[in-house]
PDB file of C-alpha atoms in Angstrom:
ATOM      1  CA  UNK A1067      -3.532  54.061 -78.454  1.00  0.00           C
ATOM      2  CA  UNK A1068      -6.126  51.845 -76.474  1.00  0.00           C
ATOM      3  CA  UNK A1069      -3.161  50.108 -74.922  1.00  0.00           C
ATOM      4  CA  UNK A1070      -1.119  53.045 -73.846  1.00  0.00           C
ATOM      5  CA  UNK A1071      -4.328  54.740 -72.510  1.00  0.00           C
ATOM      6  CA  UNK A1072      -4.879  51.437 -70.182  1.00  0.00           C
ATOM      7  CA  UNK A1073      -1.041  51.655 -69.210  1.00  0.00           C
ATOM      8  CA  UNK A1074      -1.666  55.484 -68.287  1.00  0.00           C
ATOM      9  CA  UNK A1075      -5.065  54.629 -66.380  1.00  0.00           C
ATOM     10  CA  UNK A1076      -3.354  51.737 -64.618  1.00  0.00           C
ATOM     11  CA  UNK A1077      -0.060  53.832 -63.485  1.00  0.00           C
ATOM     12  CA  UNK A1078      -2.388  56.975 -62.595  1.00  0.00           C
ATOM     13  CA  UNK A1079      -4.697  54.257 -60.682  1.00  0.00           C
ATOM     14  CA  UNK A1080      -1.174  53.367 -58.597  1.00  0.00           C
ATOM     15  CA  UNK A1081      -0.102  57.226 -58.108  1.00  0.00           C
ATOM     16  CA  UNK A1082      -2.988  58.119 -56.168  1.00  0.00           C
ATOM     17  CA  UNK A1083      -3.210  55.189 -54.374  1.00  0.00           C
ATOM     18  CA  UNK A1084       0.238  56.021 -52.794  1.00  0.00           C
ATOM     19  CA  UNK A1085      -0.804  59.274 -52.843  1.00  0.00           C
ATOM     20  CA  UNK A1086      -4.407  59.074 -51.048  1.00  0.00           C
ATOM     21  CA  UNK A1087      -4.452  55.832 -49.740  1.00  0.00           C
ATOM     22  CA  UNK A1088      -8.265  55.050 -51.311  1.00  0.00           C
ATOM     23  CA  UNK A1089      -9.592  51.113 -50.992  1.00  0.00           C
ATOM     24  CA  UNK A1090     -11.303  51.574 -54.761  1.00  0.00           C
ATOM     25  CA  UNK A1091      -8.419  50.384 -57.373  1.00  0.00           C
ATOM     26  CA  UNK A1092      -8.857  50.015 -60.796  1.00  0.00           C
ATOM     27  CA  UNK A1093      -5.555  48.355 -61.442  1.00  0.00           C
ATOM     28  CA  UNK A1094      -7.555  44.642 -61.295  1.00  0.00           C
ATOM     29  CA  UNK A1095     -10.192  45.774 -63.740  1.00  0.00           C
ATOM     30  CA  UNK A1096      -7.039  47.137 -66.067  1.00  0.00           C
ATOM     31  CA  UNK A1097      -5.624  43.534 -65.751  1.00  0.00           C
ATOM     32  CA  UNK A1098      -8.687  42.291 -67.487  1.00  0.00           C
ATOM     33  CA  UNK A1099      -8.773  44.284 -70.299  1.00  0.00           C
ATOM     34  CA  UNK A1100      -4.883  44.320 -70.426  1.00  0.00           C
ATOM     35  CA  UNK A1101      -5.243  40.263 -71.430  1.00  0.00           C
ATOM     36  CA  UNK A1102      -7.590  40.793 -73.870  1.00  0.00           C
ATOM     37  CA  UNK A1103      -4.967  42.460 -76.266  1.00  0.00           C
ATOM     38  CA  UNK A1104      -3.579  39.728 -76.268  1.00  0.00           C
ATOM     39  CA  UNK A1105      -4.523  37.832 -80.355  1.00  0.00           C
ATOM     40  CA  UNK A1106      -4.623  34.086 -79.018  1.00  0.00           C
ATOM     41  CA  UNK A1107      -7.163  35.426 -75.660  1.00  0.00           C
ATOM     42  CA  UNK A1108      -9.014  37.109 -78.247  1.00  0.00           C
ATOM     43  CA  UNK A1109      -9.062  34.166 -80.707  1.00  0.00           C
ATOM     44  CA  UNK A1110     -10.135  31.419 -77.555  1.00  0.00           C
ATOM     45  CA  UNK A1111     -12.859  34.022 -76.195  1.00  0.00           C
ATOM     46  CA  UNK A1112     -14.335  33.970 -79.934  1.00  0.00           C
ATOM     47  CA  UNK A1113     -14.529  30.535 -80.021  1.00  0.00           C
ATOM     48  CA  UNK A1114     -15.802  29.967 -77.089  1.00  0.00           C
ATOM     49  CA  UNK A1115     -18.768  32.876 -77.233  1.00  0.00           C
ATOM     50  CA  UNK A1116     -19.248  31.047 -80.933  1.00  0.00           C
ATOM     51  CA  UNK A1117     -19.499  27.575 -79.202  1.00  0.00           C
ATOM     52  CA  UNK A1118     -21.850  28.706 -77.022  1.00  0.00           C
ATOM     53  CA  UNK A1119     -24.029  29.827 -79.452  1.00  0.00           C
ATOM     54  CA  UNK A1120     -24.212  26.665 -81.279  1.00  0.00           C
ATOM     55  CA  UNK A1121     -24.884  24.732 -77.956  1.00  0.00           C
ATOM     56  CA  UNK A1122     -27.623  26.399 -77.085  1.00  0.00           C
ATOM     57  CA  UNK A1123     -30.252  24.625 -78.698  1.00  0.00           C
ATOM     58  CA  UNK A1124     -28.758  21.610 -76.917  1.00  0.00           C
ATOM     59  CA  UNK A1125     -28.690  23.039 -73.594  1.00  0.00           C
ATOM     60  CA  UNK A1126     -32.959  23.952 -74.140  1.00  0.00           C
ATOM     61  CA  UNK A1127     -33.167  20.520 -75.129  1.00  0.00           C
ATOM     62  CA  UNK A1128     -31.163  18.891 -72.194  1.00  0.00           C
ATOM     63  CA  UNK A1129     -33.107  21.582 -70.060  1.00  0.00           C
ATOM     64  CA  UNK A1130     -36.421  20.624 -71.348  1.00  0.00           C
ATOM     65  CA  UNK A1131     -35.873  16.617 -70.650  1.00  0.00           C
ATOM     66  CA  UNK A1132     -35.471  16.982 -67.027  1.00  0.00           C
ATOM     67  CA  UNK A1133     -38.299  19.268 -66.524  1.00  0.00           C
ATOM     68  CA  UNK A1134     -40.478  16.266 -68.517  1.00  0.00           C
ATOM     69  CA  UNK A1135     -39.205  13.223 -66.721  1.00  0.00           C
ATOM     70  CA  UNK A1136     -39.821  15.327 -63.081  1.00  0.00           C
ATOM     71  CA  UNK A1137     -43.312  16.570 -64.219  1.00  0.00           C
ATOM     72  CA  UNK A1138     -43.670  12.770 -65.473  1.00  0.00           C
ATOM     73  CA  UNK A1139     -41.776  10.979 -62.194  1.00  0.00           C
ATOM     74  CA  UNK A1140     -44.639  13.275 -60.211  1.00  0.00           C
ATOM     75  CA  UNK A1141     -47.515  11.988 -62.381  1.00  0.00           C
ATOM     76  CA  UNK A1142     -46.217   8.445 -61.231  1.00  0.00           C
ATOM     77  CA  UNK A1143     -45.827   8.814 -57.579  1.00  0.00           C
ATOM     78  CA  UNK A1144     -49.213  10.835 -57.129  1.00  0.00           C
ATOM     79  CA  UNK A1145     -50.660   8.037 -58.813  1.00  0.00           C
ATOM     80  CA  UNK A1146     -49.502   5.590 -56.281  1.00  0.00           C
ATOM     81  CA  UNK A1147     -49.783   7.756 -53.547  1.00  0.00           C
ATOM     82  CA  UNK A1148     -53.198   7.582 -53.932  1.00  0.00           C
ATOM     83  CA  UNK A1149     -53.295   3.746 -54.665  1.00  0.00           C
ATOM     84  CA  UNK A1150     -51.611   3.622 -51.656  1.00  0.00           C
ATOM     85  CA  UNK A1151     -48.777   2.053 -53.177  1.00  0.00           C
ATOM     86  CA  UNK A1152     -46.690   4.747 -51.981  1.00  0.00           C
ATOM     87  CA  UNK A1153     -47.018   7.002 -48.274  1.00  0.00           C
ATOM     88  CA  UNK A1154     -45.746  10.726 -48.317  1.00  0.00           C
ATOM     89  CA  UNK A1155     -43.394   9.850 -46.096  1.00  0.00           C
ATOM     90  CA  UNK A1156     -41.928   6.722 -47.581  1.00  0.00           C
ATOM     91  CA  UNK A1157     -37.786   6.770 -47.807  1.00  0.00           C
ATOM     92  CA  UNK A1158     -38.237   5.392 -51.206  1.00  0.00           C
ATOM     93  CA  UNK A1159     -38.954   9.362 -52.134  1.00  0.00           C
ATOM     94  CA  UNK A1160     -35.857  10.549 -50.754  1.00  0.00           C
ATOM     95  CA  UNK A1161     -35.433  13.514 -53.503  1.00  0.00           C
ATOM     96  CA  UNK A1162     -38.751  13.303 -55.050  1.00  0.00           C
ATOM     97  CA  UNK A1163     -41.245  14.648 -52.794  1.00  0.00           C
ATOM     98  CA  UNK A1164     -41.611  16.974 -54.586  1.00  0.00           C
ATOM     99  CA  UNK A1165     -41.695  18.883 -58.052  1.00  0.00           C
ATOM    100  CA  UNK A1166     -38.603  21.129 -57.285  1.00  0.00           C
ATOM    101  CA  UNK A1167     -37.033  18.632 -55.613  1.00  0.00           C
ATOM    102  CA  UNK A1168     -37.005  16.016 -58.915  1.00  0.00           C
ATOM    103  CA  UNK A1169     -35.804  18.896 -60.694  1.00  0.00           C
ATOM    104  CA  UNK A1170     -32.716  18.607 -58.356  1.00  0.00           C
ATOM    105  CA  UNK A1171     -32.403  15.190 -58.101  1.00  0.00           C
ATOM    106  CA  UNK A1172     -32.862  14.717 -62.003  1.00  0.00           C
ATOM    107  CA  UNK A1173     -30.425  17.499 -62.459  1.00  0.00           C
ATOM    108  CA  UNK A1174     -27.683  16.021 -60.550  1.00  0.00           C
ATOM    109  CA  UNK A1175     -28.092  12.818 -62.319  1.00  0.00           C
ATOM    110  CA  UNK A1176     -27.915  14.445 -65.720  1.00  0.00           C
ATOM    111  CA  UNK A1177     -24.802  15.506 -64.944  1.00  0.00           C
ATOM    112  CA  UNK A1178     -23.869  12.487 -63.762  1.00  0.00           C
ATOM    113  CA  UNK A1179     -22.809  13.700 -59.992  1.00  0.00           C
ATOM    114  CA  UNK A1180     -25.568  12.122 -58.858  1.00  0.00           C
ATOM    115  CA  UNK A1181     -25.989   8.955 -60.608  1.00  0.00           C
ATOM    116  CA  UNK A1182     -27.384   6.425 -59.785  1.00  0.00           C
ATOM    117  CA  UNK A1183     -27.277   7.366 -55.789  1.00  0.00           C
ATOM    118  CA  UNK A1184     -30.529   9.806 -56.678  1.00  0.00           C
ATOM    119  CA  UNK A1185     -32.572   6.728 -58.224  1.00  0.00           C
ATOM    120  CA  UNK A1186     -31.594   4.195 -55.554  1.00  0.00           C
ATOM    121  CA  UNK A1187     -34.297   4.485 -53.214  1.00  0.00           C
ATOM    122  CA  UNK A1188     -37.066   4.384 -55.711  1.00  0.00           C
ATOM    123  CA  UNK A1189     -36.047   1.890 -57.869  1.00  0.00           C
ATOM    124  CA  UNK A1190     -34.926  -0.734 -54.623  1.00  0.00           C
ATOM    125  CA  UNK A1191     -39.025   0.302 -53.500  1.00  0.00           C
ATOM    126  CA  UNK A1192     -40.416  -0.650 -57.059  1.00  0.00           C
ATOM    127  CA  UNK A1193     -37.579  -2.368 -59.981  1.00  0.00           C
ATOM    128  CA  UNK A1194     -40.185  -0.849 -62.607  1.00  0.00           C
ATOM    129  CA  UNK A1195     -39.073   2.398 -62.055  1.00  0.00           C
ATOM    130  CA  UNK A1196     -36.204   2.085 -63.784  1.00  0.00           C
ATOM    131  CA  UNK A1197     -37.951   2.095 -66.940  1.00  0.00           C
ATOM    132  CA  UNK A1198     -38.377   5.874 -66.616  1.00  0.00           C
ATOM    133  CA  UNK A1199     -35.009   6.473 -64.928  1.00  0.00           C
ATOM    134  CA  UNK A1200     -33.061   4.281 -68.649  1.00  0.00           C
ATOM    135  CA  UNK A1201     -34.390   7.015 -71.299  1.00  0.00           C
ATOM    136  CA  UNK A1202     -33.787   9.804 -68.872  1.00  0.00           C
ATOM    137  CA  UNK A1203     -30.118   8.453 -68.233  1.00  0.00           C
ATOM    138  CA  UNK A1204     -29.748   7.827 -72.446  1.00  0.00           C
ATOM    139  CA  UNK A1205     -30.877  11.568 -73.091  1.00  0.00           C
ATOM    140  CA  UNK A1206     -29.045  13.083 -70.800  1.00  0.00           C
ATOM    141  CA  UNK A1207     -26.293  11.554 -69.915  1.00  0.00           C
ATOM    142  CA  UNK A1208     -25.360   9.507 -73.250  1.00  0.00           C
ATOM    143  CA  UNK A1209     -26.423  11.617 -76.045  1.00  0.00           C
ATOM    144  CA  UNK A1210     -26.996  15.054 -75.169  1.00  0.00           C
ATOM    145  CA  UNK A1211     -24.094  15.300 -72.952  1.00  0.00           C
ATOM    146  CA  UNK A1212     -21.392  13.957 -75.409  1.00  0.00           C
ATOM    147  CA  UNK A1213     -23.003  16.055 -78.304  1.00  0.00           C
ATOM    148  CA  UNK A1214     -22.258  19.239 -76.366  1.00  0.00           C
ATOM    149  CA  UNK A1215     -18.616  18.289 -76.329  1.00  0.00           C
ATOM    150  CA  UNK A1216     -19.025  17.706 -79.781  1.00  0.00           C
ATOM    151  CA  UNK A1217     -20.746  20.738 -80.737  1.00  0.00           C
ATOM    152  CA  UNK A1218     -17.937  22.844 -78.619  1.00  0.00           C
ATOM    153  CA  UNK A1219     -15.032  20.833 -80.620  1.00  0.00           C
ATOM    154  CA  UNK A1220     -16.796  21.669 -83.966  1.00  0.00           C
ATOM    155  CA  UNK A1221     -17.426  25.170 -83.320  1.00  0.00           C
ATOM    156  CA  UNK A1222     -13.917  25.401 -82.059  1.00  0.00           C
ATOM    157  CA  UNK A1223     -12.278  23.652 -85.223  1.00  0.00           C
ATOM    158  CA  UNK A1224     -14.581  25.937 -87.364  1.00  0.00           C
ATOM    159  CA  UNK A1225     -13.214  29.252 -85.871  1.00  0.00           C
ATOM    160  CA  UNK A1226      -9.663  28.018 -85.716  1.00  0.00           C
ATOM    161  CA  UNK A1227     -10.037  27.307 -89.325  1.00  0.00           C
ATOM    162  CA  UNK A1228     -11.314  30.785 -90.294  1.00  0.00           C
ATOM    163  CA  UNK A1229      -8.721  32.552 -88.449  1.00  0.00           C
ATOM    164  CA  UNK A1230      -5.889  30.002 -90.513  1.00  0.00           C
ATOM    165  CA  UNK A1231      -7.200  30.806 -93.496  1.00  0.00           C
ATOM    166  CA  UNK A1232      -7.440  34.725 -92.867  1.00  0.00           C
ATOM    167  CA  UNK A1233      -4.080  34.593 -91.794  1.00  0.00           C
ATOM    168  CA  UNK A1234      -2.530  33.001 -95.222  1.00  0.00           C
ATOM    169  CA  UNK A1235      -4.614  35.544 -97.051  1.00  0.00           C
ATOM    170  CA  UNK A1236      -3.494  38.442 -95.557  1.00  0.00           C
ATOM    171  CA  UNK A1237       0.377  36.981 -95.823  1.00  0.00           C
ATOM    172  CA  UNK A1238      -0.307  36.056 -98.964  1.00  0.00           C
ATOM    173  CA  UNK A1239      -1.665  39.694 -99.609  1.00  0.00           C
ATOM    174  CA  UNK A1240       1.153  40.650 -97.931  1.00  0.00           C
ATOM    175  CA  UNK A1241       4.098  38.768-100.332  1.00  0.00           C
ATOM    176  CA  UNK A1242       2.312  39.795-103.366  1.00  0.00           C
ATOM    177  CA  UNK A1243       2.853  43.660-102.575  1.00  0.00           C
ATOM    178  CA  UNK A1244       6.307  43.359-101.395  1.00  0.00           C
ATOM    179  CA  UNK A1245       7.128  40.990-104.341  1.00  0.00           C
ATOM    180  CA  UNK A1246       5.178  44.044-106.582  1.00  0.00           C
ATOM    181  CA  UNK A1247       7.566  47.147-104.755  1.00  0.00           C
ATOM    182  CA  UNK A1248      10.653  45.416-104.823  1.00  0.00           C
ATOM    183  CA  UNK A1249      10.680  43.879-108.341  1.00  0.00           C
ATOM    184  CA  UNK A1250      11.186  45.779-111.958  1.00  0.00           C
ATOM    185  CA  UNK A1251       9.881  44.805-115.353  1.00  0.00           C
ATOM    186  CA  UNK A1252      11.963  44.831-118.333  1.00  0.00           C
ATOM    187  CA  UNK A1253      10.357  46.849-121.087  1.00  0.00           C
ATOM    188  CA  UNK A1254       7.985  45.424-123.619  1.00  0.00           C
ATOM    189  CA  UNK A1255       7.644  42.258-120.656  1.00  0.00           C
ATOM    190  CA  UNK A1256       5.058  41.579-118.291  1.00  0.00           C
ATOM    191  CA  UNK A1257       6.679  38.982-115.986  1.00  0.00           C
ATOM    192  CA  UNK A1258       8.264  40.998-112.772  1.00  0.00           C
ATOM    193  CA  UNK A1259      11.684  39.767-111.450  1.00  0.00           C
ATOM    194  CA  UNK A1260      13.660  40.081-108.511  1.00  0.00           C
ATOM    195  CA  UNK A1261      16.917  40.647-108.484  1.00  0.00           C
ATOM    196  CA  UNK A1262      19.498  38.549-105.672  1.00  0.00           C
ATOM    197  CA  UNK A1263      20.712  41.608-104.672  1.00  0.00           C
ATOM    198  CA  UNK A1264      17.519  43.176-103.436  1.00  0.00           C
ATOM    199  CA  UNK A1265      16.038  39.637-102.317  1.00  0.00           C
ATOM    200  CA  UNK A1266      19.441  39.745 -99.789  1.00  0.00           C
ATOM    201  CA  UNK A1267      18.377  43.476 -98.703  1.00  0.00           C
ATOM    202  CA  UNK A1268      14.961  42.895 -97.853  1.00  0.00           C
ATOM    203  CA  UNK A1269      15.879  39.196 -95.924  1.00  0.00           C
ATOM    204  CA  UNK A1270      18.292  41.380 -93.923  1.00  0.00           C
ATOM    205  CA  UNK A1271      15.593  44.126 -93.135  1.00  0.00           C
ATOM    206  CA  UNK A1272      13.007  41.483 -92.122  1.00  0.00           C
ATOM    207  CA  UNK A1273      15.342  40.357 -89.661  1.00  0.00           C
ATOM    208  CA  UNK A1274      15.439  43.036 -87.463  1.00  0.00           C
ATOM    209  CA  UNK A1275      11.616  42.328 -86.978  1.00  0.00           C
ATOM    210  CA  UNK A1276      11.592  40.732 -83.682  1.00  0.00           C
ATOM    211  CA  UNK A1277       9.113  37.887 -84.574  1.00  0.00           C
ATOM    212  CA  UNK A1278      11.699  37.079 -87.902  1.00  0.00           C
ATOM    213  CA  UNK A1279      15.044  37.340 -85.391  1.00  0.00           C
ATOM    214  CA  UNK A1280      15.349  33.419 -86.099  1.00  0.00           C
ATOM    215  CA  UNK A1281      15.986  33.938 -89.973  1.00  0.00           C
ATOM    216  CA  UNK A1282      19.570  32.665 -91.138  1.00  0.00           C
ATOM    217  CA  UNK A1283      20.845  35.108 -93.491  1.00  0.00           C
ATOM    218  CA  UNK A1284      23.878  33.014 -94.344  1.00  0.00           C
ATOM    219  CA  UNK A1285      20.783  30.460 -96.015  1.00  0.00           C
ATOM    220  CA  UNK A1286      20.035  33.507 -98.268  1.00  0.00           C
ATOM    221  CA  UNK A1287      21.142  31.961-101.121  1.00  0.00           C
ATOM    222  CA  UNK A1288      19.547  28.392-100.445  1.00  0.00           C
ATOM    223  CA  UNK A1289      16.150  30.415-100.133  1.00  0.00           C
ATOM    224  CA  UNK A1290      16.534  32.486-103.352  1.00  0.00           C
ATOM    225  CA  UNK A1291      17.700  29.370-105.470  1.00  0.00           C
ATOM    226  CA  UNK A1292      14.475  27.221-103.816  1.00  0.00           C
ATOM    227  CA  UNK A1293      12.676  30.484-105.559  1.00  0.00           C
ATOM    228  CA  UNK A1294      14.242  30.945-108.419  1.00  0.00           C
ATOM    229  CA  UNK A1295      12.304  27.647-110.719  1.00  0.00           C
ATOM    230  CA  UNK A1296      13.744  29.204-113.676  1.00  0.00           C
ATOM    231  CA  UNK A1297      17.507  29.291-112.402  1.00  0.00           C
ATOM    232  CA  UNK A1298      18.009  33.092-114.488  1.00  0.00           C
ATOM    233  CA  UNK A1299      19.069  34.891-110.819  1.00  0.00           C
ATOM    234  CA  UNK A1300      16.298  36.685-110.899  1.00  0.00           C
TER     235      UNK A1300
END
């Protein structure tokens, strides 16, 4: 119903655009939701709103380390500044003159777009430097970075496992109350049984399903003897 109510908004959407002409369309907003009935858009959309969950505390921690080392790089150069170690206007503080502007500069190196051309400067003015610049660079760059990918993967391989295993319940849910409508029971027995007969009918039937169009019906027999542990035909 959802579906054919999008269809009927989108072609109404195209009549009176032919009709009036009007610059507002809703056909692109349509297209959105139109992908999202779509199982495997649904499926990567859950995973990826359940990976993102997982990763946040990483993110506040990744976050939180480059607000430290700036408010800490500061602490340093202020220091020197007034030692005299270091002028305001020293190239060596290209991208640190400021508190916003290590935020930046840290930033861009913790994502690695901007390493090491941000530290450069300051560590050719003083080699100790790079002290502080090696644990910000392990944090960031080698341990928080690849344990967001790994987070991601393992919320991913989580979902995808759910979803598996919901699938094989419901199909086996599924088998169980075909097996139970198309079998009989022989009186005073409580085994079921199928016979080959109806086994044949209902393989035919499921073929005209569309997704079940690549069932051989001439391997009927192979099928029903693989099920058949018993060999009594039934």
């Amino acid at each position: 119903e959802r579906f054919l109510a999008l269809l009927c908004a989108m072609w109404l959407d195209l009549a009176v655009f032919m009709g009036i002409g009007v610059s507002f369309r809703l056909a692109h907003i349509c297209r959105i939701f139109l992908l999202f009935f779509n199982a495997r858009t649904r499926q990567v959309f859950h995973s990826a709103l359940s990976a993102l969950q997982e990763m946040m505390n990483i993110v506040v921690f990744w976050i939180s380390t480059v607000i430290l080392f700036a408010w800490l790089i500061q602490l340093v150069i202020r220091d020197l500044q007034e030692h005299k170690v270091l002028m305001p206007d020293d190239p060596a503080l290209k991208g640190f003159t400021g508190f916003g502007q290590s935020l930046m500069s840290l930033f861009g190196m913790a994502t690695g777009s901007a390493f090491p051309d941000s530290m450069d400067p300051l560590v050719g003015k003083l080699r100790w430097f790079i002290l502080i610049f090696l644990p910000f660079t392990f944090l960031t760059i080698l341990l928080f970075t690849p344990l967001m990918l790994a987070v991601v993967y393992n919320a991913y391989e989580i979902n995808s496992k759910s979803t598996l295993k919901e699938f094989y319940i419901q199909r086996n849910r599924a088998l169980s109350t075909i097996f139970v409508l198309l079998s009989t029971r022989e009186a005073g027995s409580t085994e079921r049984s199928m016979s080959r007969e109806v086994f044949g009918k209902f393989l035919r039937h499921l073929k005209r399903v569309p997704d079940m169009r690549h069932l051989e019906i001439s391997n009927i027999e192979i099928m029903f003897q693989s099920l058949d542990d018993d060999q009594s035909r039934t």
